Coordinates of C-alpha atoms in Angstrom, one line a residue:
M27 CA 13.0 -10.7 27.6
A28 CA 15.7 -13.3 28.0
K29 CA 19.2 -12.2 27.2
Q30 CA 20.5 -13.7 24.0
K31 CA 23.8 -13.9 22.3
I32 CA 24.1 -12.1 19.0
T33 CA 27.0 -11.2 16.9
R34 CA 28.0 -7.6 16.2
D35 CA 27.3 -8.2 12.5
E36 CA 23.8 -9.5 13.2
L37 CA 23.1 -6.6 15.5
V38 CA 24.1 -4.2 12.7
T39 CA 22.0 -6.0 10.1
R40 CA 18.9 -6.1 12.2
T41 CA 19.4 -2.4 13.3
A42 CA 19.6 -1.4 9.6
K43 CA 16.1 -2.7 9.1
V44 CA 14.8 -0.6 12.0
F45 CA 16.6 2.6 11.0
R46 CA 15.3 2.2 7.4
K47 CA 11.8 1.7 8.6
Q48 CA 11.6 4.2 11.5
G49 CA 14.5 6.5 10.9
Y50 CA 17.3 7.4 13.2
H51 CA 15.5 9.7 15.7
N52 CA 12.3 7.6 15.9
T53 CA 14.4 4.4 16.7
T54 CA 15.1 3.9 20.4
M55 CA 17.7 1.6 21.9
N56 CA 14.7 -0.4 23.2
D57 CA 13.5 -0.9 19.6
I58 CA 16.9 -2.1 18.6
G59 CA 17.0 -4.4 21.7
K60 CA 13.6 -5.9 20.7
I61 CA 14.6 -6.7 17.2
C62 CA 17.9 -8.2 18.4
G63 CA 16.5 -10.1 21.3
L64 CA 18.6 -8.1 23.7
L65 CA 17.9 -5.9 26.7
K66 CA 18.6 -2.3 25.6
G67 CA 21.5 -2.0 28.0
S68 CA 23.2 -5.0 26.4
I69 CA 23.6 -3.1 23.1
Y70 CA 26.2 -1.0 24.9
H71 CA 28.3 -4.1 25.1
Y72 CA 28.7 -3.8 21.3
F73 CA 28.5 0.0 20.7
Q74 CA 29.1 3.0 23.0
S75 CA 26.2 4.9 21.5
K76 CA 23.3 4.9 19.0
E77 CA 25.4 7.3 16.9
E78 CA 28.3 4.8 16.7
L79 CA 25.8 2.0 15.8
M80 CA 24.3 4.2 13.1
V81 CA 27.8 4.8 11.6
E82 CA 28.4 1.0 11.6
V83 CA 25.0 0.4 10.0
L84 CA 25.8 2.9 7.2
K85 CA 29.3 1.4 6.7
A86 CA 27.9 -2.1 6.5
S87 CA 25.2 -1.1 4.1
Y88 CA 27.7 0.8 1.9
E89 CA 30.0 -2.3 1.9
E90 CA 27.0 -4.5 0.9
A91 CA 26.3 -2.1 -2.0
C92 CA 30.0 -2.2 -3.0
N93 CA 29.9 -6.0 -3.1
H94 CA 26.4 -6.6 -4.7
V95 CA 24.9 -3.5 -6.3
Y96 CA 27.6 -1.3 -7.9
P97 CA 29.4 -4.2 -9.6
I98 CA 26.3 -4.8 -11.6
A99 CA 26.9 -1.7 -13.7
F100 CA 30.3 -3.0 -14.8
D101 CA 29.2 -6.5 -15.8
K102 CA 29.1 -6.2 -19.6
S103 CA 28.0 -9.8 -20.0
I104 CA 24.5 -8.5 -19.0
S105 CA 22.6 -6.1 -21.3
R106 CA 22.6 -2.4 -20.4
Q107 CA 18.8 -2.5 -19.8
K108 CA 19.0 -5.4 -17.5
R109 CA 21.9 -3.9 -15.5
L110 CA 20.0 -0.6 -15.2
S111 CA 16.8 -2.4 -14.2
T112 CA 18.7 -4.4 -11.6
M113 CA 20.4 -1.3 -10.2
L114 CA 16.9 0.2 -9.8
D115 CA 15.5 -2.9 -8.2
E116 CA 12.8 -1.9 -5.7
S117 CA 13.0 -5.1 -3.7
S118 CA 15.7 -3.6 -1.5
L119 CA 13.5 -0.6 -0.8
F120 CA 10.0 -2.1 -0.5
S121 CA 8.8 -5.4 1.0
N122 CA 6.2 -7.4 -1.0
G123 CA 5.1 -4.2 -2.8
T124 CA 4.5 -2.3 0.4
V125 CA 6.5 0.7 1.6
D126 CA 9.1 -0.3 4.2
G127 CA 11.0 2.8 4.9
G128 CA 12.6 3.2 1.5
C129 CA 16.3 3.9 1.1
L130 CA 18.4 3.7 4.3
F131 CA 20.9 6.3 3.0
G132 CA 18.2 8.7 1.9
R133 CA 16.2 8.2 5.1
I134 CA 19.1 8.8 7.4
G135 CA 20.7 11.5 5.3
S136 CA 17.5 13.6 5.1
E137 CA 16.9 13.1 8.8
I138 CA 20.3 14.0 10.2
G139 CA 21.7 16.2 7.5
T140 CA 25.2 17.2 8.5
L141 CA 24.5 16.6 12.3
F142 CA 27.0 13.7 12.3
P143 CA 29.8 14.4 9.8
E144 CA 31.1 10.8 9.8
S145 CA 27.8 9.4 8.7
N146 CA 27.2 12.2 6.3
E147 CA 30.5 11.3 4.5
I148 CA 29.5 7.7 4.3
I149 CA 26.1 8.7 2.8
K150 CA 27.8 11.0 0.2
T151 CA 30.3 8.3 -0.7
H152 CA 27.4 5.8 -1.3
F153 CA 25.5 8.3 -3.5
N154 CA 28.7 9.2 -5.4
A155 CA 29.4 5.5 -6.0
Y156 CA 25.8 4.9 -7.1
M157 CA 25.9 7.8 -9.6
E158 CA 29.3 6.5 -10.9
A159 CA 27.8 3.1 -11.5
L160 CA 24.8 4.6 -13.3
E161 CA 27.1 6.8 -15.3
T162 CA 29.0 3.7 -16.4
I163 CA 25.8 2.2 -17.8
F164 CA 24.7 5.5 -19.5
Q165 CA 28.1 6.0 -21.1
E166 CA 27.4 3.1 -23.4
A167 CA 24.7 5.1 -25.1
V168 CA 25.6 8.8 -24.7
S169 CA 28.6 11.1 -24.2
G170 CA 30.5 11.2 -20.9
I171 CA 29.1 14.6 -19.9
Q172 CA 25.5 13.6 -20.8
A173 CA 26.0 10.3 -19.0
K174 CA 27.1 12.1 -15.9
E175 CA 24.1 14.4 -16.0
L176 CA 21.7 11.5 -16.6
A177 CA 23.2 9.6 -13.6
K178 CA 22.7 12.7 -11.4
Q179 CA 19.1 13.1 -12.7
A180 CA 18.3 9.4 -12.2
L181 CA 19.5 9.4 -8.6
T182 CA 17.6 12.6 -7.9
E183 CA 14.5 11.2 -9.4
M184 CA 14.8 7.9 -7.6
Q185 CA 15.3 9.5 -4.2
G186 CA 12.4 11.8 -4.8
A187 CA 10.2 8.9 -5.9
I188 CA 11.3 6.9 -2.9
L189 CA 10.4 9.8 -0.5
L190 CA 6.9 10.2 -2.1
S191 CA 6.4 6.4 -2.0
V192 CA 7.1 6.4 1.7
I193 CA 5.0 9.6 2.4
Y194 CA 2.0 8.3 0.5
S195 CA 2.5 4.6 1.2
D196 CA 2.3 4.0 -2.5
T197 CA 5.1 2.4 -4.4
S198 CA 3.7 3.6 -7.8
Y199 CA 5.8 6.8 -7.4
F200 CA 8.9 4.7 -7.5
A201 CA 7.7 2.3 -10.3
E202 CA 6.9 5.3 -12.5
A203 CA 10.2 6.9 -11.9
K204 CA 12.0 3.6 -12.6
Q205 CA 10.2 3.4 -15.9
R206 CA 11.2 6.9 -16.9
I207 CA 14.8 6.2 -15.9
M208 CA 14.8 3.0 -18.0
N209 CA 13.8 5.2 -21.0
Y210 CA 16.8 7.6 -20.5
V211 CA 18.8 5.4 -22.9
P212 CA 17.6 2.7 -25.4

């Protein structure tokens, strides 16, 4: 494989796809090198370790959600149902109706648990922000306490449905969960 130039950001973006699909432990530096068009040793020019790269992937993915996902909940020019549907959009989880690893945060979080505290904090921060965004939508229809509980329930149901969709290679688990969540509030 010829050595190619790639930016640090491109390396992080491409690695996110591999981590999401294969998980952290099943992804080798060689896998990352292949998707980036690099020799595996060249990755160390950008990052000192796979763990450091994983943290950067999680940070970049969280930043992406901060810029493009969470704000949807606060855009009151869009109907509550449309905002909720968009927040639950499966296109970021599955490719062309097929399972493609599911949620990066759920995948990495369930795989590594608290093994890497820095990454665990980023994962918790993401899920907290996601629940807060959902809670904002639900607050338009129900009380604050109930909205908070619905947001927690929605996230739990989504993550469980994503996991089952991945395990069974069947996106209907997620589609059914999304429909139930859409019915939480009129």
